[in-house]
Coordinates of C-alpha atoms and ligand atoms in Angstrom, one line a residue:
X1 CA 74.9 68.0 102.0
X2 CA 73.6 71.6 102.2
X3 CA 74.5 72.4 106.1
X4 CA 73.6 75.2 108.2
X5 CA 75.8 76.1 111.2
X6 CA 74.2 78.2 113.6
X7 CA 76.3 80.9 115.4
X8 CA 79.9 82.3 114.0
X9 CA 82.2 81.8 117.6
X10 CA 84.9 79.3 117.7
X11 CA 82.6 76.3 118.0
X12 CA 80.6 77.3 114.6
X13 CA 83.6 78.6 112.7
X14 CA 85.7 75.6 113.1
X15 CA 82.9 73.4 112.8
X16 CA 82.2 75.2 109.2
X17 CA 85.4 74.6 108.0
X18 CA 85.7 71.0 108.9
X19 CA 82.2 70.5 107.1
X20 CA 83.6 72.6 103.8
X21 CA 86.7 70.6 103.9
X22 CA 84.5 66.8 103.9
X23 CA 83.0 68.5 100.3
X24 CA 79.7 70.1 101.8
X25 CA 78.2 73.3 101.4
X26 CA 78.0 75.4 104.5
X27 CA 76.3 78.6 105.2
X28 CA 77.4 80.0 108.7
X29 CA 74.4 82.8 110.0
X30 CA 75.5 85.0 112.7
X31 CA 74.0 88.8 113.6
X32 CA 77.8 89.6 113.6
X33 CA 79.9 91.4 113.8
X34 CA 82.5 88.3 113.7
X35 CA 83.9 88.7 116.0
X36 CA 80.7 89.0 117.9
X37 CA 81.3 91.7 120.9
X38 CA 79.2 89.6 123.2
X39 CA 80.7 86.4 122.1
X40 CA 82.6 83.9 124.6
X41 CA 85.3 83.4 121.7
X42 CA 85.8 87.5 121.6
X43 CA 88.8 89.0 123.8
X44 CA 92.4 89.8 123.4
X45 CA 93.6 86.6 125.1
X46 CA 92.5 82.7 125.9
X47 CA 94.5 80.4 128.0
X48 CA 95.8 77.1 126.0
X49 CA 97.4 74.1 128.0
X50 CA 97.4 70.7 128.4
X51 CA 97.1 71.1 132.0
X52 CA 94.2 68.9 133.0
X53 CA 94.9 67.5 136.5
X54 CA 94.3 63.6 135.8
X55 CA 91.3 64.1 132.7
X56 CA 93.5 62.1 129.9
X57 CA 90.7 62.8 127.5
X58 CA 90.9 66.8 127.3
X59 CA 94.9 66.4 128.1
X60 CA 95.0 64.3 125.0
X61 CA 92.6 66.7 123.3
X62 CA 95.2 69.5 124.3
X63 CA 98.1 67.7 123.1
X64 CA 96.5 67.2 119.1
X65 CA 95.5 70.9 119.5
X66 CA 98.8 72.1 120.2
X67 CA 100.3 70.8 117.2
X68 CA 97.2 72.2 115.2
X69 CA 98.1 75.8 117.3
X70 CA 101.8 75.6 115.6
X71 CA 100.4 74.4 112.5
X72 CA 98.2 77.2 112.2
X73 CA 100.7 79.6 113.2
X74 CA 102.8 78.8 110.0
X75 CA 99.7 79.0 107.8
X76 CA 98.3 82.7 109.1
X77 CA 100.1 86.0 107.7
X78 CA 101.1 86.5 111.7
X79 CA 101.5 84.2 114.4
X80 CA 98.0 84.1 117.1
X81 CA 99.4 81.3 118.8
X82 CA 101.9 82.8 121.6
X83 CA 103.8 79.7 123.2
X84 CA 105.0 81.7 126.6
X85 CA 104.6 78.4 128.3
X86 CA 102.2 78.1 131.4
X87 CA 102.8 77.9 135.2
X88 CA 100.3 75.9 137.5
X89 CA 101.7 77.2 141.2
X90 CA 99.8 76.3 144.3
X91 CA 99.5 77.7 148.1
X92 CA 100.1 74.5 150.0
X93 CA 103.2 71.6 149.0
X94 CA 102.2 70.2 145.9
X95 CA 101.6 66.8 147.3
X96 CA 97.8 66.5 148.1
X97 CA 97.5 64.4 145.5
X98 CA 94.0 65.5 144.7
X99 CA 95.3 68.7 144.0
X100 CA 94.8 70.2 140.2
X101 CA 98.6 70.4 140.4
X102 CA 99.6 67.6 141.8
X103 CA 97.2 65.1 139.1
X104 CA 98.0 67.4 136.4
X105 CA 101.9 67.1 137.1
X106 CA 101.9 63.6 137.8
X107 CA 100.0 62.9 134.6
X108 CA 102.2 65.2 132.1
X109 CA 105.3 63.4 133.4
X110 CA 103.7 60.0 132.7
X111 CA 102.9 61.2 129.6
X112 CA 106.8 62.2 128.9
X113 CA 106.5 66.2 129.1
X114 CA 108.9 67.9 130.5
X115 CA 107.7 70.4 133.5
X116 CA 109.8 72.0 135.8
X117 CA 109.2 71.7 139.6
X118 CA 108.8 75.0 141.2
X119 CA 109.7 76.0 145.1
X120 CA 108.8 79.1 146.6
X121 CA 112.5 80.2 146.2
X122 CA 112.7 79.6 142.7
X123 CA 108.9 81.5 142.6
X124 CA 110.7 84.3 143.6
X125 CA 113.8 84.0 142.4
X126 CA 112.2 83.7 138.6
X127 CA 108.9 85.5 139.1
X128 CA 109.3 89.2 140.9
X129 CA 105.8 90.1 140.4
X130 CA 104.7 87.0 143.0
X131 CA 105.1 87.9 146.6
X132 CA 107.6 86.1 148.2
X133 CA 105.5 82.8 150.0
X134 CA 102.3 83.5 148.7
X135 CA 102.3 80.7 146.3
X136 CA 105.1 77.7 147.1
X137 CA 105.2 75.5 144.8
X138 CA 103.9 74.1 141.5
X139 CA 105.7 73.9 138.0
X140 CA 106.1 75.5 134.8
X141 CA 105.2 73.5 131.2
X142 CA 107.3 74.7 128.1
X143 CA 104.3 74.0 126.2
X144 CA 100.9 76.2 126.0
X145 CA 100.9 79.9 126.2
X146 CA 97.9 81.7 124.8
X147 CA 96.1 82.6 122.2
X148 CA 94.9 85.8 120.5
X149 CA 91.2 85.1 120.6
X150 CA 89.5 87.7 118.9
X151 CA 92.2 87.6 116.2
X152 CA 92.1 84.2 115.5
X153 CA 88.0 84.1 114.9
X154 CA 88.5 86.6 112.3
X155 CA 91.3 84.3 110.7
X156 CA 89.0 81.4 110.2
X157 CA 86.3 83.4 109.0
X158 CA 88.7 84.8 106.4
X159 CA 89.6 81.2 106.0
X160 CA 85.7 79.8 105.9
X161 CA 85.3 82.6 103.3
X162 CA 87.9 81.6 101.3
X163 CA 87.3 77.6 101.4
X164 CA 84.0 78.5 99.8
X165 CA 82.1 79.0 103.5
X166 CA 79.0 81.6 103.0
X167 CA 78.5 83.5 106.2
X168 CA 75.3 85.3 106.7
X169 CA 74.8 88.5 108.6
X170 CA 71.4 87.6 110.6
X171 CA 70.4 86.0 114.0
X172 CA 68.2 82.7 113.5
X173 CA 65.4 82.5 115.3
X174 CA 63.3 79.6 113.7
X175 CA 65.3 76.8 113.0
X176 CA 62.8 75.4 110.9
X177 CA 62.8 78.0 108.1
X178 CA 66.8 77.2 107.5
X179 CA 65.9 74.2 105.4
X180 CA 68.6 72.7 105.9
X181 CA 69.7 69.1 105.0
X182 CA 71.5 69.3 108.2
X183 CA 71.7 72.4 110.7
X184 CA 74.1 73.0 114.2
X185 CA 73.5 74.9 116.8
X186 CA 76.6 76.2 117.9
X187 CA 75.2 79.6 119.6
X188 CA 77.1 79.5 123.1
X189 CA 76.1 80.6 125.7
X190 CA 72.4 81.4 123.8
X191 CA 72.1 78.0 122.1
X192 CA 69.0 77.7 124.8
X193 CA 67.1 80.8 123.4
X194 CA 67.2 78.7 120.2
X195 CA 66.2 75.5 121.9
X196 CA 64.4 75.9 125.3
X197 CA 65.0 72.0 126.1
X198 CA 68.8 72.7 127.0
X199 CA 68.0 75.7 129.5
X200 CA 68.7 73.8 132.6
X201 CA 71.4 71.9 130.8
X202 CA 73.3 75.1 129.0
X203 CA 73.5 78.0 131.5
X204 CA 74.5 81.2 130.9
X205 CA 77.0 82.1 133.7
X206 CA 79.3 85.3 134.1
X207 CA 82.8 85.5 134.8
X208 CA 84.7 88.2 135.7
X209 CA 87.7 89.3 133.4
X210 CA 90.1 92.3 134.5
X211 CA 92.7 94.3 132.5
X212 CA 94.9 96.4 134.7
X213 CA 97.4 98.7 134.0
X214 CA 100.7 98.6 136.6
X215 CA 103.2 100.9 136.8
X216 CA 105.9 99.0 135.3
X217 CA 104.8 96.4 133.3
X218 CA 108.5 95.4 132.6
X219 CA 107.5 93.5 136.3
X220 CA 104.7 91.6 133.8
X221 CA 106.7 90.8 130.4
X222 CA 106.4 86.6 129.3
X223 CA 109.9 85.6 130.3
X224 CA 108.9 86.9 133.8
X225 CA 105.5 86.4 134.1
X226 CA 104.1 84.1 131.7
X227 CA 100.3 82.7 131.7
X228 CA 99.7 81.5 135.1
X229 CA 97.0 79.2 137.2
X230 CA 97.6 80.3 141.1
X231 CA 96.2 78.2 143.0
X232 CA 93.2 77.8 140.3
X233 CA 91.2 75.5 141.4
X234 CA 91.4 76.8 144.9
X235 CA 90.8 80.7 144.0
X236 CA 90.0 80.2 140.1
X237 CA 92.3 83.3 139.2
X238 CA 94.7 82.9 136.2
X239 CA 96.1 85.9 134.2
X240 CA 98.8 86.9 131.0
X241 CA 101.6 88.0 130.5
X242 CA 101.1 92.4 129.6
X243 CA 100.4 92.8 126.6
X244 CA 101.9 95.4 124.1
X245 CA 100.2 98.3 125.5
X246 CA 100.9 97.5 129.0
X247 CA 97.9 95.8 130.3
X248 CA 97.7 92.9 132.5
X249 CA 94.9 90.5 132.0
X250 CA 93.3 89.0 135.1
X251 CA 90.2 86.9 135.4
X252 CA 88.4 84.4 137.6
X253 CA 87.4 80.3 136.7
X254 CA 84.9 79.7 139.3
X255 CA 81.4 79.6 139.8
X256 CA 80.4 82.9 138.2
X257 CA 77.1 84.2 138.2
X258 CA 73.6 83.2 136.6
X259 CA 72.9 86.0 133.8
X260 CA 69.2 85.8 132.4
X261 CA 69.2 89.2 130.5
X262 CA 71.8 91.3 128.7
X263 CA 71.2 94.1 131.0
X264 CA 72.9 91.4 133.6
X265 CA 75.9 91.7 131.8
X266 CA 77.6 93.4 134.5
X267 CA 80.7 92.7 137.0
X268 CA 79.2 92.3 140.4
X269 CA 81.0 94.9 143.0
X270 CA 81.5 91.4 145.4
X271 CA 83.8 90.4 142.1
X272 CA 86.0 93.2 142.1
X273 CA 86.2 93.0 145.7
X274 CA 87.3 89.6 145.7
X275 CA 90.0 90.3 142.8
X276 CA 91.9 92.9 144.6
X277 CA 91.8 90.7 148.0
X278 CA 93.7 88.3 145.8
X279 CA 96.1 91.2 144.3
X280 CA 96.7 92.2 147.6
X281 CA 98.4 88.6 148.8
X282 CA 99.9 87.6 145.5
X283 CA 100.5 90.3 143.0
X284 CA 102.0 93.6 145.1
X285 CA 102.4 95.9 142.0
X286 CA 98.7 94.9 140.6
X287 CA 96.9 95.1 144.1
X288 CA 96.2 98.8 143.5
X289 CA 96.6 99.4 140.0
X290 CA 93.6 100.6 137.8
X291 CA 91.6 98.7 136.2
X292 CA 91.4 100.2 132.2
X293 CA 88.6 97.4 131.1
X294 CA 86.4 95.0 132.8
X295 CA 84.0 92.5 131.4
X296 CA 81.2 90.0 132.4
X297 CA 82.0 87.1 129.7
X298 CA 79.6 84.8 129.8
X299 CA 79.9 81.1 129.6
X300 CA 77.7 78.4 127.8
X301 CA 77.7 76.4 130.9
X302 CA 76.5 72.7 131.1
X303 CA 76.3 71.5 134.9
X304 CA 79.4 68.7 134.5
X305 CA 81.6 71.2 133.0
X306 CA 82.2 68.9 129.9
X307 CA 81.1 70.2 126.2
X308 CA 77.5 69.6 124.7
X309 CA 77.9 67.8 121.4
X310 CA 75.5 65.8 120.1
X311 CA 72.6 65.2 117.9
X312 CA 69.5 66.5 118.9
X313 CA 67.6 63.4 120.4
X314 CA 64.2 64.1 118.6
X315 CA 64.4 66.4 116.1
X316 CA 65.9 65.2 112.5
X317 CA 68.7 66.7 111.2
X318 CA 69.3 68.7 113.8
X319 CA 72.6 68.7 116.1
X320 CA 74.0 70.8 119.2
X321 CA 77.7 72.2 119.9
X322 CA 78.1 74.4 122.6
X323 CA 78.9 74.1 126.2
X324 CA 82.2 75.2 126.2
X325 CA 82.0 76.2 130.0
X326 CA 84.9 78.5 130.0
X327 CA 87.7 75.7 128.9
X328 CA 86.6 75.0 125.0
X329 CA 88.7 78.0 123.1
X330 CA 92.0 76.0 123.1
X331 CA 91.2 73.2 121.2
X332 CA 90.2 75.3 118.6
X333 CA 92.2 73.4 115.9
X334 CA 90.6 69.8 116.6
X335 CA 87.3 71.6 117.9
X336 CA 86.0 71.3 114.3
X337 CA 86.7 67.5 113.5
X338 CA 84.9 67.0 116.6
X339 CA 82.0 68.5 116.3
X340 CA 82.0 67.1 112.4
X341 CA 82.2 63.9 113.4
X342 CA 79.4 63.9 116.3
X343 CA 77.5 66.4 114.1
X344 CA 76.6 63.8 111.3
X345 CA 76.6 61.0 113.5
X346 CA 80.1 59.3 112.8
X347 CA 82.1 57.6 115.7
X348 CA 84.2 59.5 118.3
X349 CA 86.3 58.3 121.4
X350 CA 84.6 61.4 123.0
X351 CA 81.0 61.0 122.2
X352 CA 79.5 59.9 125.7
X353 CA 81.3 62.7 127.1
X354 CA 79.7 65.1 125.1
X355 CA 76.2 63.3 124.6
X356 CA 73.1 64.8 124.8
X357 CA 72.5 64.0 129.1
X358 CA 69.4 66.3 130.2
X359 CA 69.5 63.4 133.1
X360 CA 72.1 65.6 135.1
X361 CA 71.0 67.1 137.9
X362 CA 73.9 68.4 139.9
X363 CA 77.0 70.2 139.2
X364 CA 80.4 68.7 139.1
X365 CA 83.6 70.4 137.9
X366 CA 84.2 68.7 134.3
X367 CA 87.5 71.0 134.2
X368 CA 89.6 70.2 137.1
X369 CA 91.3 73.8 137.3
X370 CA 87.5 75.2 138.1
X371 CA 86.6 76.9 141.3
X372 CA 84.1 75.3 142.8
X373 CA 82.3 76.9 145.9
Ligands
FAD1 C1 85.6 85.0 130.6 C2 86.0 83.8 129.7 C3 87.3 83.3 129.7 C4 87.6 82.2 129.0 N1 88.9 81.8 128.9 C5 89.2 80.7 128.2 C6 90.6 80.3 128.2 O1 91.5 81.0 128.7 N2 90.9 79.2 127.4 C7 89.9 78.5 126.8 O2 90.3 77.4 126.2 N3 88.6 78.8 126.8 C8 88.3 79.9 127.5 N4 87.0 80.3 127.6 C9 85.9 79.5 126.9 C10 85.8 79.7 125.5 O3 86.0 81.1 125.2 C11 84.5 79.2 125.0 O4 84.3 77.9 125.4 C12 84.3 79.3 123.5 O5 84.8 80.5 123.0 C13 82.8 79.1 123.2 O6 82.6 79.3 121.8 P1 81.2 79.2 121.1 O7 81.4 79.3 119.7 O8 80.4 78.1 121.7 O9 80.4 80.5 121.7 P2 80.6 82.1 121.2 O10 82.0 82.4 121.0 O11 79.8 82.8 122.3 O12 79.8 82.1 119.8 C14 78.4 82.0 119.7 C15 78.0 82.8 118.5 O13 76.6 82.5 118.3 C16 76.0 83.7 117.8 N5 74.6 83.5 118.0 C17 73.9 83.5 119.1 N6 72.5 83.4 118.9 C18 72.4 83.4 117.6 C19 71.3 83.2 116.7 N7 70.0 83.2 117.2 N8 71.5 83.2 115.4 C20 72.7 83.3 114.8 N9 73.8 83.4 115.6 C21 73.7 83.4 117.0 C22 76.7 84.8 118.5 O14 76.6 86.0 117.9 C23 78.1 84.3 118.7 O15 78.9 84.8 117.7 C24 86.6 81.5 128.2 C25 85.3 82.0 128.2 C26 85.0 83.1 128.9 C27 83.5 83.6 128.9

């Protein structure tokens, strides 16, 4: 089949591959560059874990995408996978068992991985950069680290190119004209421009995202600081380990902010505010430090939090993959099976999770570690 796949992030990339791989010929179109600079899947780092509080779906999603993580890693001329291992702490005892913690804790074990319980004295005694009592328990998972984001969309477009993939340098605007036997959508966070029936289902929202530069980032290296969740679905802040160059990654999983235009592109002063009130009780050696680069990502944002993938309802030979609402990057490496599947209408354990529902009304949080005001 000749298919089209609109939109070269993570979502359309992976999604290209799978196709290629199943024998069809694929044309990816994208304005570019790939990486795009305004694209969700674009930055120097993205959280990947299995950590879903009691979701089995997405944890069992996490789980077949770690193995794809490692598997890509001995494929690619350089590892973009970095297995640091992730720590989910909390500001209360861990035992309110609705608590992202908690669930996710309680499910992992059931599930036979191996977490360690964390205290506030082993917080400490571990972690230097936390400050002592701010966070007091929680646990760190062996498995998960992050991923070099940016990085690892120019891999698989190397690797679309070289499975036979074409990628062409334009933005779509009339669906239509693609001629396609089949085309997908897979534009993110502007899948709606291209399909004005998904605006109050795919949202763009804005999310803050920090790098900052400390003194000693020694204080910040992966054995002693590796990717983190504090409190997350409390205060929606997670961060990385420094990277090479000494910066500090910091951003925020929360509500965000509606963006309608590019010009809106901007972190909102009440953002930065609310960062360094969060340095200030948890992070001593960041609260002041500079921040070198700051960015308003913004999410493809449908209102249960869960992915939109799905064939479009009315329109033949037409299908939808976006939605990634801040949690899709990680499961990168069984992303494109997915959305293969769903794409040319095959059975998948996750298809009513991902259907086509412009019956939602309100917003729920899909990924338990969200913020939520
Ligand atoms: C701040 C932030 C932090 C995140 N952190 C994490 C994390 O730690 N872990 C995690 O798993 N996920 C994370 N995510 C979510 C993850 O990055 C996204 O879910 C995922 O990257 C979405 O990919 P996408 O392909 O749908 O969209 P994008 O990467 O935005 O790609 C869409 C592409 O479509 C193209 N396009 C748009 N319009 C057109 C058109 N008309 N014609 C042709 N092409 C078009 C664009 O150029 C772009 O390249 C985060 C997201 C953000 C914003």
């Amino acid at each position: 089949m000749m298919i089209s796949v609109v939109g070269g992030g993570i979502f359309g990339l992976t999604a290209a591959l799978e196709l290629r791989a199943r024998g069809h010929a694929v044309t990816v179109h994208d304005p570019g560059p790939i990486p795009h600079p305004l694209a969700e899947s674009t930055d120097i780092s993205k959280v990947v874990r299995v950590d879903y509080g009691d979701d089995a779906d997405y944890t069992a999603l996490g789980e077949a995408a770690l193995a794809g993580w490692r598997r890509w890693n001995a494929q690619w001329p350089a590892p973009l996978f970095h297995e640091s291992g992730v720590m989910f702490l909390s500001r209360e005892p861990m035992h309110d068992r609705n608590s992202f913690e908690h669930a996710s804790y309680t499910l992992l074990t059931s599930r036979g991985h191996a977490l360690e319980r964390l205290d506030a004295a082993a917080i400490s005694r571990r972690f230097p950069a936390y400050q002592p009592g701010a966070l007091v328990d929680g646990y760190w998972n062996p498995q998960g680290g992050w991923a070099a984001a940016g990085a690892v969309v120019r891999q698989l477009a190397a690797d679309a190119v070289a499975a036979g993939v074409v990628i062409e340098t334009r933005a779509v605007e009339d669906l239509d004209a693609l001629h396609a036997e089949l085309t997908i959508v897979c534009a993110g966070a502007w899948a709606a421009q291209l399909l004005p029936e998904l605006a109050s289902s795919v949202r763009a929202i804005g999310q803050p995202v920090f790098h900052l530069r400390p003194e000693d980032p020694e204080l910040f290296a992966a054995e002693r600081f590796p990717v983190f969740g504090a409190d997350i679905a409390r205060t929606g802040y997670y961060g990385f380990p420094a990277t090479a160059d000494g910066l500090v990654k910091i951003a925020n999983h929360g509500t965000g902010i509606p963006v309608a235009h590019e010009r809106d592109r901007v972190v909102d002063p009440e953002q930065e505010l609310d960062l360094r009130a969060f340095l200030g009780t948890t992070f001593p050696a960041l609260a002041t430090a500079p921040i070198v680069y700051r960015r308003l990502c913004v999410y493809g944002d449908t209102l249960d939090g869960h992915f939109w993938i799905a064939r479009h309802p009315t329109r033949n030979n037409l299908a939808v993959a976006t939605g990634g609402s801040g949690h899709a990057f990680k499961f990168a490496p069984v992303l494109g099976a997915l959305i293969a599947d769903l794409a040319l209408g095959e059975p998948h354990p996750l298809a009513h999770k991902f259907r086509w529902r412009p019956e939602l009304a309100t917003i729920s949080s899909g990924d338990a570690a969200r913020r939520r005001d």
